[in-house]
Tab-separated table of C-alpha atoms in Angstrom:
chain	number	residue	atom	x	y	z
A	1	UNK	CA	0.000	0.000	0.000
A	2	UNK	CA	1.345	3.453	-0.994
A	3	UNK	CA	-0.268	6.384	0.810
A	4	UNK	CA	0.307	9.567	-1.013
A	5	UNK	CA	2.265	12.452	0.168
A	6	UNK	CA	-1.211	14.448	1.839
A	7	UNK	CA	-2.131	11.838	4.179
A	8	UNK	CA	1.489	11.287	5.188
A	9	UNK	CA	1.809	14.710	6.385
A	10	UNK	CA	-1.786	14.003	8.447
A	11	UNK	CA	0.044	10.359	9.694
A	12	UNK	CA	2.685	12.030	10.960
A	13	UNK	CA	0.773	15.035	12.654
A	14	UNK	CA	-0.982	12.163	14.145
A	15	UNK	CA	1.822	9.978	15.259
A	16	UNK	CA	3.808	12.870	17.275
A	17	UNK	CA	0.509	13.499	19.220
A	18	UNK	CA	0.624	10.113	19.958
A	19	UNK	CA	4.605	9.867	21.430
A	20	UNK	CA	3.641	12.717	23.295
A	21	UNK	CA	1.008	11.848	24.314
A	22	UNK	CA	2.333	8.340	25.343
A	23	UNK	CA	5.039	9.988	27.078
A	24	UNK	CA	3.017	11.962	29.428
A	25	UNK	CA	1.289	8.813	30.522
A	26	UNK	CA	4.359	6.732	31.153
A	27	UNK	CA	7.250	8.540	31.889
A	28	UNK	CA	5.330	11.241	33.232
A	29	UNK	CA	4.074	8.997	35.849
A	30	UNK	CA	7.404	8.835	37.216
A	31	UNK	CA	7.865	12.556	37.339
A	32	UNK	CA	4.937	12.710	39.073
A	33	UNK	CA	6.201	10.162	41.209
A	34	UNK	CA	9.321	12.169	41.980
A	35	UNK	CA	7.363	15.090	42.882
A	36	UNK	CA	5.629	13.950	45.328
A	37	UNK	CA	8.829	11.656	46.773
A	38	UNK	CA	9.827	14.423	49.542
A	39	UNK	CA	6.063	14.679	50.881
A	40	UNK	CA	4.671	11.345	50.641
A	41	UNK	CA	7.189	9.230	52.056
A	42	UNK	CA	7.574	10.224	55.795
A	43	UNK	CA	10.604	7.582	56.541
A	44	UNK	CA	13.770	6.628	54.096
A	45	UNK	CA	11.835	2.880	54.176
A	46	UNK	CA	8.628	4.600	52.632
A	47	UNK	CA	10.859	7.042	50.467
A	48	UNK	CA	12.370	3.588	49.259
A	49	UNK	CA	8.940	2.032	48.556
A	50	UNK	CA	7.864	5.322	46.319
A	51	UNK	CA	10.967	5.004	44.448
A	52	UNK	CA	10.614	0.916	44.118
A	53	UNK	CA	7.298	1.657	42.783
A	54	UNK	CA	8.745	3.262	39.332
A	55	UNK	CA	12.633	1.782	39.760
A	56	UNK	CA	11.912	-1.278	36.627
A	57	UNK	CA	10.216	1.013	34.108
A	58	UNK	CA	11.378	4.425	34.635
A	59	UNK	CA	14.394	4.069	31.712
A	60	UNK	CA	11.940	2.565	29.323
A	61	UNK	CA	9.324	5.056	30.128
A	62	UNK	CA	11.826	7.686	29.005
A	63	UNK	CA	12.357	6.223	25.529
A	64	UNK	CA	8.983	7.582	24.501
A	65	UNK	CA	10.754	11.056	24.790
A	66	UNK	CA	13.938	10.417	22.935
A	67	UNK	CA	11.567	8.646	20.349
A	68	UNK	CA	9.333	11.575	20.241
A	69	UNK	CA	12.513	14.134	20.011
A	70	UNK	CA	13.700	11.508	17.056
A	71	UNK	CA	10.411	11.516	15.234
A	72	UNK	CA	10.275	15.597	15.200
A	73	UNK	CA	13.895	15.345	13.846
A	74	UNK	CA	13.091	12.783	11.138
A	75	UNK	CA	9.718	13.732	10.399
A	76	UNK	CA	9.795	17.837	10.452
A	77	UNK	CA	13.024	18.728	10.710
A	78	UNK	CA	12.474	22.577	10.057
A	79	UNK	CA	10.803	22.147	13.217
A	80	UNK	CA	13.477	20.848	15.269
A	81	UNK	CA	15.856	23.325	13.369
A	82	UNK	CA	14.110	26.291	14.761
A	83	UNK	CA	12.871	24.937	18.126
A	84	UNK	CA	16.442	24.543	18.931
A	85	UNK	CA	16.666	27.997	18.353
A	86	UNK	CA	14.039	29.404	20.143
A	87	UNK	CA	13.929	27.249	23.221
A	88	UNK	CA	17.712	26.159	23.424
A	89	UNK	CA	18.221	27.317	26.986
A	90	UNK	CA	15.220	26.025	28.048
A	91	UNK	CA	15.981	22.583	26.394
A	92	UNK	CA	19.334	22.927	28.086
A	93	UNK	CA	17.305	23.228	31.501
A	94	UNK	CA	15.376	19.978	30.675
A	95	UNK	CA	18.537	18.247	29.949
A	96	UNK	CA	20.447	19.354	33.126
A	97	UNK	CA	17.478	18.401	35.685
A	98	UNK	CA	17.106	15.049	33.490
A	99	UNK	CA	20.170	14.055	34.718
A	100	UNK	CA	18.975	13.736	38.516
A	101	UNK	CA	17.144	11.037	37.571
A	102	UNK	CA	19.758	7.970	36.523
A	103	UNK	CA	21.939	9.553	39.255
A	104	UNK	CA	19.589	10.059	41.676
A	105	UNK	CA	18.197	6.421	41.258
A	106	UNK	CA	21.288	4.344	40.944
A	107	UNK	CA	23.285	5.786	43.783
A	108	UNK	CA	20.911	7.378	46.439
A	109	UNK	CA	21.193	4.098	48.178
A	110	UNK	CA	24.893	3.837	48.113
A	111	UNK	CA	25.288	5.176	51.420
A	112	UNK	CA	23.383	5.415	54.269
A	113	UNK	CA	23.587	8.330	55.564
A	114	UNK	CA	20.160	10.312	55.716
A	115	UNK	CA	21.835	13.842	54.223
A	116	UNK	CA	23.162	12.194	51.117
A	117	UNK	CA	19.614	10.357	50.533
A	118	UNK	CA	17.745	12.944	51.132
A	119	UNK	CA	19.691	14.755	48.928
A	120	UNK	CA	19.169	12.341	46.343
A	121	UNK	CA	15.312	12.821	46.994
A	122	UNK	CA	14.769	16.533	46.324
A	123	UNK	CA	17.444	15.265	42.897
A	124	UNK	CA	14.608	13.186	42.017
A	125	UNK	CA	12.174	15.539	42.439
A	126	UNK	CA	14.047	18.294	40.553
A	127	UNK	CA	14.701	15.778	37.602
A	128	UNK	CA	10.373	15.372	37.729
A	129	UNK	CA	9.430	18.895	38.848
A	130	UNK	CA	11.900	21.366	36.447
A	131	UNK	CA	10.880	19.063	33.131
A	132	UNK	CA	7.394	18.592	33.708
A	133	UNK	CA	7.231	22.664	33.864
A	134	UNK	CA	9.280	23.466	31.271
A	135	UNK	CA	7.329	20.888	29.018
A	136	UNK	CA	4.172	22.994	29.212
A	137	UNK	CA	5.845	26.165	29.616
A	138	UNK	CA	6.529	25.318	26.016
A	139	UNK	CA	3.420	24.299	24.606
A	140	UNK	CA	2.351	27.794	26.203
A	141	UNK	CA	4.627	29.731	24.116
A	142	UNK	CA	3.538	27.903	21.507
A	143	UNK	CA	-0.030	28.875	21.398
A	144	UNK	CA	0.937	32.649	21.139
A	145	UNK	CA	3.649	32.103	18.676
A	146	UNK	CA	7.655	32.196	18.816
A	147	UNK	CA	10.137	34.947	17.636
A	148	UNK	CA	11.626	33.543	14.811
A	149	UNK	CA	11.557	34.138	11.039
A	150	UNK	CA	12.799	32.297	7.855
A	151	UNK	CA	15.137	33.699	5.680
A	152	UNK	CA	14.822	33.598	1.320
A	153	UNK	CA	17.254	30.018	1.939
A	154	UNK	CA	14.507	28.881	4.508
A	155	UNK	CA	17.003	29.221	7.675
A	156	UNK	CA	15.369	29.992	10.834
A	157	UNK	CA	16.858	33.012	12.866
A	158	UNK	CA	15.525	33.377	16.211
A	159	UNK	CA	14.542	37.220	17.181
A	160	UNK	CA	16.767	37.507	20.823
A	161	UNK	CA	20.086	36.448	22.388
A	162	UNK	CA	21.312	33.164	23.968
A	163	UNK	CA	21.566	33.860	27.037
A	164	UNK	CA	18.315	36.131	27.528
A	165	UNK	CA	16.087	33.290	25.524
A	166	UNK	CA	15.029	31.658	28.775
A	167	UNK	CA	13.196	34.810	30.122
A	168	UNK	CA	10.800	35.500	27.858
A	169	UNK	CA	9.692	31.800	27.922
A	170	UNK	CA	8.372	32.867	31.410
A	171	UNK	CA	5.377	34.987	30.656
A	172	UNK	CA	1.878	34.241	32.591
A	173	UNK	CA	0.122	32.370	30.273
A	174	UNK	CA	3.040	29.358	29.544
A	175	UNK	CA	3.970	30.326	33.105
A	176	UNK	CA	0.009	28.777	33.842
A	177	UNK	CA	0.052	26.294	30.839
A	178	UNK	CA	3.448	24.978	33.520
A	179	UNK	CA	1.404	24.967	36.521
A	180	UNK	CA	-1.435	22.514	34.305
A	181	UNK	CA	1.219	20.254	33.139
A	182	UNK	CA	2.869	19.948	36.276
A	183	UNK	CA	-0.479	19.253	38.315
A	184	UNK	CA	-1.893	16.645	35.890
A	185	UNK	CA	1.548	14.596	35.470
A	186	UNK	CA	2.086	15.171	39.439
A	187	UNK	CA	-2.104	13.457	39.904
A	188	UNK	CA	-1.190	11.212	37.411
A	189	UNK	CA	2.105	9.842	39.475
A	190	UNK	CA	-0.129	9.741	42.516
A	191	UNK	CA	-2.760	7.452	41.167
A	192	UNK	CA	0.064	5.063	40.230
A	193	UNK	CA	1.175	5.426	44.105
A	194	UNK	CA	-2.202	4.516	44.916
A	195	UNK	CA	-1.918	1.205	43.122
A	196	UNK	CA	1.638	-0.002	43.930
A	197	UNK	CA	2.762	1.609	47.282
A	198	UNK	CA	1.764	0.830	50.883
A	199	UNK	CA	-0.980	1.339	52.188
A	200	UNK	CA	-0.338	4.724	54.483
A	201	UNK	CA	1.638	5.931	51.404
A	202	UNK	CA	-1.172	5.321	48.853
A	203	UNK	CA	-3.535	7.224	51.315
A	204	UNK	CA	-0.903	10.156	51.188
A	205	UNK	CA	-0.658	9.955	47.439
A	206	UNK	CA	-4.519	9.703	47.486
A	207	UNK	CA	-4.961	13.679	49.301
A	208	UNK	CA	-2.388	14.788	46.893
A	209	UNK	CA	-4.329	13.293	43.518
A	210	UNK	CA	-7.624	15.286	44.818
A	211	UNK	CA	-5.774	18.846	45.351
A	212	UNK	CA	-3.079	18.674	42.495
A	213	UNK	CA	-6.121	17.601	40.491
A	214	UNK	CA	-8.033	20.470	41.534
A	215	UNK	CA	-5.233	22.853	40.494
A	216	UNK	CA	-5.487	21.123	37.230
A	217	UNK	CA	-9.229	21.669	36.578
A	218	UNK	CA	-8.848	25.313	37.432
A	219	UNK	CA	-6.001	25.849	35.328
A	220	UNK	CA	-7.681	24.173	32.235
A	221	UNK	CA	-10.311	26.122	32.296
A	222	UNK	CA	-8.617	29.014	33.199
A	223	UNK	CA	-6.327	28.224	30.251
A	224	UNK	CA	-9.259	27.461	27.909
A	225	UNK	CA	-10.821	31.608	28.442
A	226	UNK	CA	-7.445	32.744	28.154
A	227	UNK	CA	-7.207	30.833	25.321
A	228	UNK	CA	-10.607	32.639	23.970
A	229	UNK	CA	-11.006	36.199	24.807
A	230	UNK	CA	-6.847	36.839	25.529
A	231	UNK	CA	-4.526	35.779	22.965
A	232	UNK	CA	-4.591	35.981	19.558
A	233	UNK	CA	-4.808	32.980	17.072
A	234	UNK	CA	-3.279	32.367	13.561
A	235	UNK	CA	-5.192	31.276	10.645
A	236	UNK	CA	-4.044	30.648	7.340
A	237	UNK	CA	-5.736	32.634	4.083
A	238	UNK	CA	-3.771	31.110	1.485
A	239	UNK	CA	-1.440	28.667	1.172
A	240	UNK	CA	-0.059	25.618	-1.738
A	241	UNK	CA	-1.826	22.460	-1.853
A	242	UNK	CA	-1.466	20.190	1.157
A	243	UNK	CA	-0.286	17.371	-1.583
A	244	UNK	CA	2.318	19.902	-2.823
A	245	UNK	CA	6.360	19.995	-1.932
A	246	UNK	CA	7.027	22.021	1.390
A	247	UNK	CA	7.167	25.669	0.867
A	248	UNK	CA	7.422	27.473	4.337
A	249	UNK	CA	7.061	30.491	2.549
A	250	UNK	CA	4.367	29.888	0.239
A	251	UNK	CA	1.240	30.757	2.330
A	252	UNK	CA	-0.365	33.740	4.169
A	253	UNK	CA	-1.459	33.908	7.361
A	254	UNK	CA	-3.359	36.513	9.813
A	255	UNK	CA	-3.221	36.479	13.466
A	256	UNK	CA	-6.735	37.355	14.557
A	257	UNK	CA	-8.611	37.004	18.201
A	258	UNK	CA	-10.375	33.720	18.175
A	259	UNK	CA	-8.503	32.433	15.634
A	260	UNK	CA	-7.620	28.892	17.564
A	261	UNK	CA	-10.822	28.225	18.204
A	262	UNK	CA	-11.724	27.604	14.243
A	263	UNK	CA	-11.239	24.049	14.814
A	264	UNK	CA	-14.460	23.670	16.900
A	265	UNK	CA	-16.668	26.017	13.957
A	266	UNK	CA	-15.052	23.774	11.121
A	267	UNK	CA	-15.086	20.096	12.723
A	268	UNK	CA	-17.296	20.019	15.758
A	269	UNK	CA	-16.618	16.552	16.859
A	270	UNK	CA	-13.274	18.415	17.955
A	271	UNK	CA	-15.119	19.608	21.284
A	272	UNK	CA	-14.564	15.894	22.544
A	273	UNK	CA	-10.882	16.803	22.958
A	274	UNK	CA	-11.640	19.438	25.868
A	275	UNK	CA	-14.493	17.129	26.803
A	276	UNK	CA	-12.175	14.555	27.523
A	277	UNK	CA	-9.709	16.531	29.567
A	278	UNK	CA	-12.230	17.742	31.876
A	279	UNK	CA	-13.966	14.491	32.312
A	280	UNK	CA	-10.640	12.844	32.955
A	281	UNK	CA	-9.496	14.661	35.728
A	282	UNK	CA	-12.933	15.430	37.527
A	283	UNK	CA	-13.023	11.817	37.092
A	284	UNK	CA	-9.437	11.082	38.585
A	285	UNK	CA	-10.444	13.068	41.480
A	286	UNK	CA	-13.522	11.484	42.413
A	287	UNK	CA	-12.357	8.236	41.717
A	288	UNK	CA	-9.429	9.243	44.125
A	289	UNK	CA	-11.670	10.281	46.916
A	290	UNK	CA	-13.129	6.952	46.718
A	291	UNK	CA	-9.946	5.329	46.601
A	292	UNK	CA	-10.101	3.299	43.053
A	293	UNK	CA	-6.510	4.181	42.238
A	294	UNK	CA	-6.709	2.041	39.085
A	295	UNK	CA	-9.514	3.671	37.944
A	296	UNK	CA	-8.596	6.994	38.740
A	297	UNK	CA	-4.919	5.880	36.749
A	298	UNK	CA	-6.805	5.190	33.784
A	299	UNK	CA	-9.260	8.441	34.053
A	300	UNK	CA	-6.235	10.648	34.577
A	301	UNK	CA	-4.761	9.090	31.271
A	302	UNK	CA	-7.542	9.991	29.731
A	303	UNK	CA	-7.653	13.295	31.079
A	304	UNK	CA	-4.095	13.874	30.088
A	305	UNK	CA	-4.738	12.909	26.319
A	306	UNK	CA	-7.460	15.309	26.166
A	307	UNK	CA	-5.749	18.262	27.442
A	308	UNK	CA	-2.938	17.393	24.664
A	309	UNK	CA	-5.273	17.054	21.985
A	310	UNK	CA	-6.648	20.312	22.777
A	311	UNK	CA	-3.299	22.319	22.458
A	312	UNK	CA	-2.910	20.295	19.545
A	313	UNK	CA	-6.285	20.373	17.680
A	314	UNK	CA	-6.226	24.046	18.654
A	315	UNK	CA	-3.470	24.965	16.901
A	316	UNK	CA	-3.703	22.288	14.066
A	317	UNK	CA	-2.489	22.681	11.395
A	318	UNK	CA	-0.005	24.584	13.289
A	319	UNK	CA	3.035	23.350	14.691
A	320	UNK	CA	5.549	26.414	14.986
A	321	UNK	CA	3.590	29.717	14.616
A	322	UNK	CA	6.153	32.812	13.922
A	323	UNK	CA	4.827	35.675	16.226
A	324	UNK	CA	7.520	38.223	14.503
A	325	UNK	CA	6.467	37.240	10.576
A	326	UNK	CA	3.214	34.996	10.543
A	327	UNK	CA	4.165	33.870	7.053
A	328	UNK	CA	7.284	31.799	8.232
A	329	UNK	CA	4.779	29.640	10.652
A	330	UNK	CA	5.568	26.088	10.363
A	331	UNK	CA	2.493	23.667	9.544
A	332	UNK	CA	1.654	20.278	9.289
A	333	UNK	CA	1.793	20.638	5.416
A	334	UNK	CA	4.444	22.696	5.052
A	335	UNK	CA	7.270	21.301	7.251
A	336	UNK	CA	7.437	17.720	7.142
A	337	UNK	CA	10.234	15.685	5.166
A	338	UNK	CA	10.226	14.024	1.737
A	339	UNK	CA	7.169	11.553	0.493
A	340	UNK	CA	10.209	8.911	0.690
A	341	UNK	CA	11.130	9.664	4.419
A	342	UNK	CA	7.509	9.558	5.592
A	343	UNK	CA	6.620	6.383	3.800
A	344	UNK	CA	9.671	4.485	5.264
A	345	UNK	CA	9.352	5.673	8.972
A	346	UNK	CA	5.719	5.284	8.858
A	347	UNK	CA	6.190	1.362	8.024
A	348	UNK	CA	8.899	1.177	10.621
A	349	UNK	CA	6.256	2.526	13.298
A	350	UNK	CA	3.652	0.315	11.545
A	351	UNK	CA	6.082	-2.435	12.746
A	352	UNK	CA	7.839	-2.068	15.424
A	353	UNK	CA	5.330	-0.037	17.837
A	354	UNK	CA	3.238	-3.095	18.363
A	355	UNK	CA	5.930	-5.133	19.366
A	356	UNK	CA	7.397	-2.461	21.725
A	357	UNK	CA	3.714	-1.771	23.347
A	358	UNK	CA	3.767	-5.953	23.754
A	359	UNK	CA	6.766	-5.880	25.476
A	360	UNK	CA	6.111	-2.929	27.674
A	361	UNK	CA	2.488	-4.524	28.507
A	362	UNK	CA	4.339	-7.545	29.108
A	363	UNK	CA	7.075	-5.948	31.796
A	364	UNK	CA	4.215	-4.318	33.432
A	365	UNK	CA	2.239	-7.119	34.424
A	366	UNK	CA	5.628	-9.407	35.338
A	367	UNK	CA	6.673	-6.615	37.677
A	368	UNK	CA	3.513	-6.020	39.105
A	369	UNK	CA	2.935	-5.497	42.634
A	370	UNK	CA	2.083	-3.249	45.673
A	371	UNK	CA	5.624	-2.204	47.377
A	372	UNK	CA	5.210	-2.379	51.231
A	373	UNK	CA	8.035	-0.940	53.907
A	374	UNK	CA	7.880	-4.575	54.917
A	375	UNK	CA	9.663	-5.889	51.876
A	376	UNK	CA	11.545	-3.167	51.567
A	377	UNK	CA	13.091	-3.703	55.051
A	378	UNK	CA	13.864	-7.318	53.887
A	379	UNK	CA	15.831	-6.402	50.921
A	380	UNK	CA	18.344	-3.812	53.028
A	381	UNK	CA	20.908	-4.051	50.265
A	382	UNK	CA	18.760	-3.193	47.038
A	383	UNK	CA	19.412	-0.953	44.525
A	384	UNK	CA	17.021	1.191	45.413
């Protein structure tokens, strides 16, 4: 079967939603997870059991971000060239606190004594809290639009310097779209506590699901009118066909008040995205309160994937928008790769993400298990 070059483009939109998407729910279960280490684990036994809880998947649970980072290279790689650009520092940031993480798990139990752990913990949290914010910090710039502009040879430049890019990052609205990712991925790590970690630790976790997933609500629908009535969308006028070779350059586009909400007047089956995230995470919490942490696991899931199918429906066909020259926004059908280089990763991912879901279905449910202080105590000379 040979799919032609229009509904590659659409695959691959598609496909990146999905990594990210996939991300959030695994590896940002552990961030959560780390986030919540210092305040849900009174004792270095119970700190142990939160840490056991996520200790056999967390590495694999991170592949769905180098695999996402891969994909954007591969797939839209004017994309990557000018993200680099724009959010560099920021990147940077992700990298540095990332590195907690190995570090913090393989050698916090080294040594026994309660500074250097507990040094280790507050690691783990940075390596959960600083990415997790950053993450949505940057889907928050990208709703209003980046400073950068392509050049006649179609090279990004980035409007600002190196060492001030970080700053601007910061405004109030990604500064909230932060605070959402953070609370949902932080809920999301406590529901998994409420399934695999002792009992006085899951009932910890438990309080922490219902107020982090109030803060979560209130920011999405805080986010939502912002979203509305406070910053201005982009819409394209005119542009090649979606069939045709990219041309960054080759369209027009407006930036107009209301502008990302087009999606819901063109294709209103596109309200189910919001829909979902608010469902999900009212759900999560009231699942919570009645302590059905699998339930509430799989509601915050879906809560998650609806809040990231509303940034990207939103924005769609979006990916980059230019907030300096509108007309150098990257697009869905204007920044992807060659017809070649879609087809053949597209049949790679046709094969080889079943088998990897398989196998990560399969480690899941061979290392399953509620983590108690008891065995914890029993295995004194564990990695973790």
């Amino acid at each position: 079967m040979i799919l032609d070059y229009e509904t590659l483009k659409f695959i691959w939109w598609l496909l990146v939603g999905i990594l990210l998407i996939g991300f959030a729910i695994t590896d940002g279960m552990d961030m959560g997870v780390g986030n919540l280490l210092p305040f849900v684990g009174k004792t270095d036994e119970e700190r142990r059991v939160v840490i056991n809880t996520v200790g056999p998947h967390w590495d694999g649970n991170q592949v769905w971000l180098i695999t996402a980072g891969g994909a954007i290279f591969a797939a839209w790689p004017a994309v990557y060239a000018a993200a680099f650009s724009g959010f560099y520092m920021a990147m940077m940031l992700v990298l540095f606190a990332l590195f907690f993480r190995p570090v913090g798990f393989d050698y916090r139990s080294k040594i026994g004594d309660a500074r250097w752990r507990n040094a280790w913990d507050w690691g783990l949290f940075t390596g959960g809290f600083v990415p997790a914010l950053i993450f949505g910090v940057a889907f928050g710039n990208l709703l209003q639009g980046v400073p950068f502009y392509l050049d006649e040879l179609l090279r990004p430049h980035y409007q600002g310097s190196l060492l001030g890019a970080l700053l601007p990052l910061l405004n109030p609205f990604a500064l909230l779209a932060g605070v959402i990712s953070v609370a949902m991925l932080t809920a999301h790590g406590g529901t998994w506590l409420m399934m695999r970690a002792d009992h006085a630790i899951a009932e910890r976790a438990r309080k922490a699901v219902v107020l982090v997933g109030a803060v979560a609500v209130a920011g999405f629908a805080l986010a939502g009118v912002w979203v509305a009535f406070g910053i201005d969308g982009y819409r394209i006028v005119s542009m090649p066909p979606t069939d045709a070779l990219p041309n960054p350059l080759g369209k027009t586009v407006v930036v107009e008040a209301g502008a990302w909400l087009d999606v819901y007047t063109n294709y209103p089956f596109a309200i189910l995205a919001p829909v979902a995230g608010f469902a999900g995470l009212l759900g999560m919490i009231g699942l919570a309160w009645m302590g059905r942490g699998g339930l509430a696991f799989v509601s915050s899931a879906v809560g998650m994937t609806g809040i990231i199918m509303t940034a990207g429906a939103s924005m769609f066909p979006f990916i980059m928008p230019s907030s300096i020259r509108p007309d150098s926004s990257l697009t869905a059908w204007d920044a992807p790769s060659s017809h070649l280089t879609l087809t053949v990763m597209f049949w790679a991912v046709a094969i080889f993400l079943p088998l990897v879901l398989t196998y990560t279905v399969w480690c899941y449910r061979r290392m399953w298990g509620r983590v108690t202080v008891a065995e914890i105590e029993q295995r004194a000379g564990s990695a973790y």
